[in-house]
Amino acid sequence: MAIQLMRRRHVPVPTLWGWALVVSVGFGIALGWVFGAESFLAVTQREDSDVLVVEAWIGYAGLDAAKDEFLRGHYRYIVSAGGKSDSPWDNGQMNYADEGARHLAALGLPASAILIAHQVPTTRQRTFATAAAAWRALDAAHLHPAAINVFTLGAHARRSRLIFSRAFSPAKVGVIAWIPPDRAPGKWWQSSIRAEELIKESVGYLFERLMDSGRSSNSPR
């Protein structure tokens, strides 16, 4: 008895019109990403909250803007969240959370309103580590807000909102995308910094949306 290892199957393939449709859809998606990705990722959508979490790695100018948001939004608490710097200039000695809190206090915000959220040292999934640190800092202060707002940099905003939403569930999470005032004007592809940021955040957001960035748990504990 002969043993068959292969057998014939009919496999449907697109017609010329089918290929044209596939190419058109792909081209449309690519075109939409080119012209719409930056505004999609750099989203600002606030929730009604008295807690503002700032990702302190955004720098002093960003912290200045966060202070203005704090006063304008009549928040009661501001959480300076982050871990150690990965900058080679200071050999990782600066802690963003501590430096952010120090700077906010120097700007005149009351010490009673500032919470410090130290991120667990990590080289991966740092935004989730920051979100978890913010949750733990609020929990330690016996604060369990129904909503928070996250203040972060530009195109990082949508990914931050998604990650914080998972860490703070079921609380609502709003986000404020801060755009540096000295950012180069024009299209994003005319700026190497903006192009690098957009590509990185597009991939990061997709990875987070589809696979939780590879995490096995979204618990902030």
Short mmCIF file of C-alpha atoms in Angstrom, two decimals:
data_model
loop_
_atom_site.label_atom_id
_atom_site.label_comp_id
_atom_site.label_asym_id
_atom_site.label_seq_id
_atom_site.Cartn_x
_atom_site.Cartn_y
_atom_site.Cartn_z
CA MET A 1 0.00 0.00 0.00
CA ALA A 2 1.47 3.30 -1.13
CA ILE A 3 1.75 6.05 1.46
CA GLN A 4 0.81 9.52 0.22
CA LEU A 5 2.77 12.39 1.71
CA MET A 6 1.25 15.15 -0.41
CA ARG A 7 -2.14 15.82 -1.91
CA ARG A 8 -3.47 18.44 -4.25
CA ARG A 9 -5.50 21.34 -2.96
CA HIS A 10 -7.13 24.24 -4.75
CA VAL A 11 -5.85 27.49 -3.28
CA PRO A 12 -7.74 30.69 -4.13
CA VAL A 13 -5.58 33.61 -5.19
CA PRO A 14 -6.64 37.21 -5.75
CA THR A 15 -7.58 38.31 -9.22
CA LEU A 16 -6.10 41.43 -10.76
CA TRP A 17 -8.92 43.44 -9.19
CA GLY A 18 -8.35 41.67 -5.88
CA TRP A 19 -4.67 42.60 -5.89
CA ALA A 20 -5.62 46.16 -6.80
CA LEU A 21 -7.92 46.30 -3.78
CA VAL A 22 -5.23 44.89 -1.45
CA VAL A 23 -2.68 47.41 -2.71
CA SER A 24 -5.18 50.27 -2.44
CA VAL A 25 -6.08 49.42 1.15
CA GLY A 26 -2.42 49.07 2.11
CA PHE A 27 -1.58 52.36 0.44
CA GLY A 28 -4.49 54.06 2.20
CA ILE A 29 -3.34 52.79 5.59
CA ALA A 30 0.23 53.90 4.92
CA LEU A 31 -0.95 57.33 3.75
CA GLY A 32 -3.18 57.71 6.80
CA TRP A 33 -0.26 56.84 9.07
CA VAL A 34 2.06 59.33 7.36
CA PHE A 35 -0.34 62.24 7.70
CA GLY A 36 -2.32 61.29 10.80
CA ALA A 37 -0.13 59.24 13.14
CA GLU A 38 1.42 62.16 15.00
CA SER A 39 -1.93 63.78 15.87
CA PHE A 40 -3.37 60.35 16.74
CA LEU A 41 -0.54 59.49 19.12
CA ALA A 42 -0.11 62.97 20.64
CA VAL A 43 -3.62 62.96 22.09
CA THR A 44 -4.93 65.26 24.81
CA GLN A 45 -8.11 64.18 26.54
CA ARG A 46 -8.60 65.14 30.15
CA GLU A 47 -10.73 63.43 32.76
CA ASP A 48 -12.38 65.22 35.67
CA SER A 49 -9.78 64.51 38.34
CA ASP A 50 -7.85 66.12 41.18
CA VAL A 51 -4.75 63.94 40.59
CA LEU A 52 -2.14 64.75 37.96
CA VAL A 53 0.64 62.25 37.27
CA VAL A 54 3.67 63.62 35.44
CA GLU A 55 6.23 61.36 33.79
CA ALA A 56 9.21 63.28 35.15
CA TRP A 57 11.64 62.19 32.43
CA ILE A 58 10.10 64.84 30.14
CA GLY A 59 12.57 67.39 31.55
CA TYR A 60 12.47 70.75 33.25
CA ALA A 61 10.50 72.53 30.52
CA GLY A 62 7.93 69.76 30.66
CA LEU A 63 7.74 70.02 34.45
CA ASP A 64 7.20 73.76 34.12
CA ALA A 65 4.26 73.03 31.82
CA ALA A 66 2.98 70.38 34.24
CA LYS A 67 2.97 72.99 37.01
CA ASP A 68 0.84 75.26 34.80
CA GLU A 69 -1.54 72.35 34.12
CA PHE A 70 -1.74 71.64 37.87
CA LEU A 71 -2.74 75.22 38.66
CA ARG A 72 -5.04 75.62 35.68
CA GLY A 73 -6.82 72.34 36.38
CA HIS A 74 -7.19 72.97 40.14
CA TYR A 75 -5.68 69.61 41.03
CA ARG A 76 -5.07 68.64 44.63
CA TYR A 77 -2.14 66.29 44.04
CA ILE A 78 0.67 65.95 41.54
CA VAL A 79 2.66 62.72 41.32
CA SER A 80 6.25 62.93 40.10
CA ALA A 81 6.89 59.48 38.68
CA GLY A 82 10.01 57.91 37.19
CA GLY A 83 13.17 55.92 37.73
CA LYS A 84 16.87 56.48 37.41
CA SER A 85 18.19 58.42 34.45
CA ASP A 86 19.60 56.41 31.58
CA SER A 87 21.68 59.36 30.44
CA PRO A 88 25.39 58.64 30.06
CA TRP A 89 26.13 62.18 31.24
CA ASP A 90 25.28 61.46 34.87
CA ASN A 91 25.93 57.70 34.87
CA GLY A 92 22.32 57.07 35.87
CA GLN A 93 22.71 58.84 39.21
CA MET A 94 19.75 61.19 38.84
CA ASN A 95 16.33 59.86 39.76
CA TYR A 96 13.59 61.44 37.66
CA ALA A 97 10.94 61.13 40.37
CA ASP A 98 13.09 62.86 42.99
CA GLU A 99 14.35 65.54 40.62
CA GLY A 100 10.85 66.16 39.32
CA ALA A 101 9.49 66.61 42.84
CA ARG A 102 12.38 68.93 43.74
CA HIS A 103 11.78 71.05 40.65
CA LEU A 104 8.02 71.26 41.21
CA ALA A 105 8.61 72.37 44.79
CA ALA A 106 11.09 74.99 43.55
CA LEU A 107 8.36 76.27 41.22
CA GLY A 108 6.21 76.99 44.28
CA LEU A 109 3.90 74.00 44.50
CA PRO A 110 3.17 73.03 48.13
CA ALA A 111 5.01 70.00 49.47
CA SER A 112 1.70 68.55 50.70
CA ALA A 113 0.49 68.35 47.09
CA ILE A 114 3.57 66.53 45.71
CA LEU A 115 3.86 62.76 45.78
CA ILE A 116 6.99 60.90 44.69
CA ALA A 117 6.64 57.63 42.78
CA HIS A 118 9.88 55.69 42.45
CA GLN A 119 9.87 53.30 39.54
CA VAL A 120 11.27 49.81 40.08
CA PRO A 121 14.65 49.67 38.28
CA THR A 122 14.11 48.15 34.85
CA THR A 123 15.37 48.44 31.29
CA ARG A 124 12.10 47.29 29.70
CA GLN A 125 8.41 48.17 30.01
CA ARG A 126 9.42 51.35 31.76
CA THR A 127 6.13 53.13 31.16
CA PHE A 128 4.27 50.33 32.92
CA ALA A 129 6.80 50.46 35.75
CA THR A 130 6.12 54.20 36.02
CA ALA A 131 2.35 53.63 36.05
CA ALA A 132 2.70 50.96 38.73
CA ALA A 133 4.91 53.27 40.81
CA ALA A 134 2.30 56.05 40.57
CA TRP A 135 -0.44 53.64 41.67
CA ARG A 136 1.64 52.46 44.64
CA ALA A 137 2.46 56.03 45.68
CA LEU A 138 -1.22 56.97 45.68
CA ASP A 139 -2.16 53.76 47.47
CA ALA A 140 0.47 54.44 50.15
CA ALA A 141 -1.11 57.88 50.67
CA HIS A 142 -4.53 56.19 50.99
CA LEU A 143 -5.68 57.84 47.77
CA HIS A 144 -7.76 55.82 45.34
CA PRO A 145 -9.03 58.32 42.78
CA ALA A 146 -11.83 57.46 40.38
CA ALA A 147 -9.84 59.20 37.66
CA ILE A 148 -6.35 60.57 37.02
CA ASN A 149 -4.69 62.61 34.28
CA VAL A 150 -1.24 61.78 32.94
CA PHE A 151 1.08 64.50 31.71
CA THR A 152 3.68 63.29 29.23
CA LEU A 153 5.57 64.09 26.04
CA GLY A 154 3.92 64.38 22.63
CA ALA A 155 3.49 61.13 20.72
CA HIS A 156 4.09 59.09 23.88
CA ALA A 157 0.69 60.19 25.17
CA ARG A 158 -1.60 57.56 23.67
CA ARG A 159 0.64 54.68 24.75
CA SER A 160 0.95 56.17 28.25
CA ARG A 161 -2.81 56.47 28.51
CA LEU A 162 -3.34 52.87 27.44
CA ILE A 163 -0.73 51.53 29.88
CA PHE A 164 -1.90 53.67 32.82
CA SER A 165 -5.49 52.62 32.11
CA ARG A 166 -4.49 48.99 32.53
CA ALA A 167 -2.50 49.64 35.71
CA PHE A 168 -5.18 51.87 37.27
CA SER A 169 -8.26 49.90 36.18
CA PRO A 170 -11.12 50.52 36.86
CA ALA A 171 -10.20 54.20 37.32
CA LYS A 172 -10.53 56.47 34.29
CA VAL A 173 -7.32 57.83 32.80
CA GLY A 174 -7.00 61.05 30.86
CA VAL A 175 -3.85 62.33 29.20
CA ILE A 176 -2.19 65.61 28.27
CA ALA A 177 0.34 65.52 25.44
CA TRP A 178 2.90 68.24 26.04
CA ILE A 179 4.57 69.61 22.91
CA PRO A 180 7.90 71.38 23.59
CA PRO A 181 7.66 75.02 22.47
CA ASP A 182 11.02 74.77 20.69
CA ARG A 183 9.97 71.74 18.66
CA ALA A 184 10.78 72.12 14.97
CA PRO A 185 7.69 73.22 12.99
CA GLY A 186 6.51 71.59 9.78
CA LYS A 187 5.94 67.96 8.89
CA TRP A 188 7.33 65.28 11.19
CA TRP A 189 9.49 63.74 8.46
CA GLN A 190 11.39 67.04 8.23
CA SER A 191 12.71 66.53 11.77
CA SER A 192 14.91 63.56 12.63
CA ILE A 193 13.92 63.80 16.31
CA ARG A 194 10.19 63.80 15.57
CA ALA A 195 10.58 61.03 12.99
CA GLU A 196 12.46 58.80 15.42
CA GLU A 197 9.91 59.49 18.16
CA LEU A 198 6.95 58.78 15.88
CA ILE A 199 8.32 55.49 14.56
CA LYS A 200 9.24 54.28 18.05
CA GLU A 201 5.88 55.25 19.54
CA SER A 202 3.92 53.73 16.63
CA VAL A 203 5.62 50.38 17.13
CA GLY A 204 5.35 50.66 20.93
CA TYR A 205 1.65 51.49 20.86
CA LEU A 206 0.87 48.61 18.48
CA PHE A 207 2.88 46.19 20.65
CA GLU A 208 1.09 47.39 23.78
CA ARG A 209 -2.35 47.27 22.13
CA LEU A 210 -1.92 43.75 20.76
CA MET A 211 0.27 42.05 23.36
CA ASP A 212 0.43 44.19 26.52
CA SER A 213 4.11 44.67 25.62
CA GLY A 214 4.68 41.05 26.58
CA ARG A 215 3.62 41.44 30.24
CA SER A 216 2.08 38.49 32.02
CA SER A 217 0.12 40.76 34.36
CA ASN A 218 -1.16 44.33 34.42
CA SER A 219 -1.37 44.44 38.20
CA PRO A 220 0.50 47.45 39.66
CA ARG A 221 1.23 45.46 42.80
#
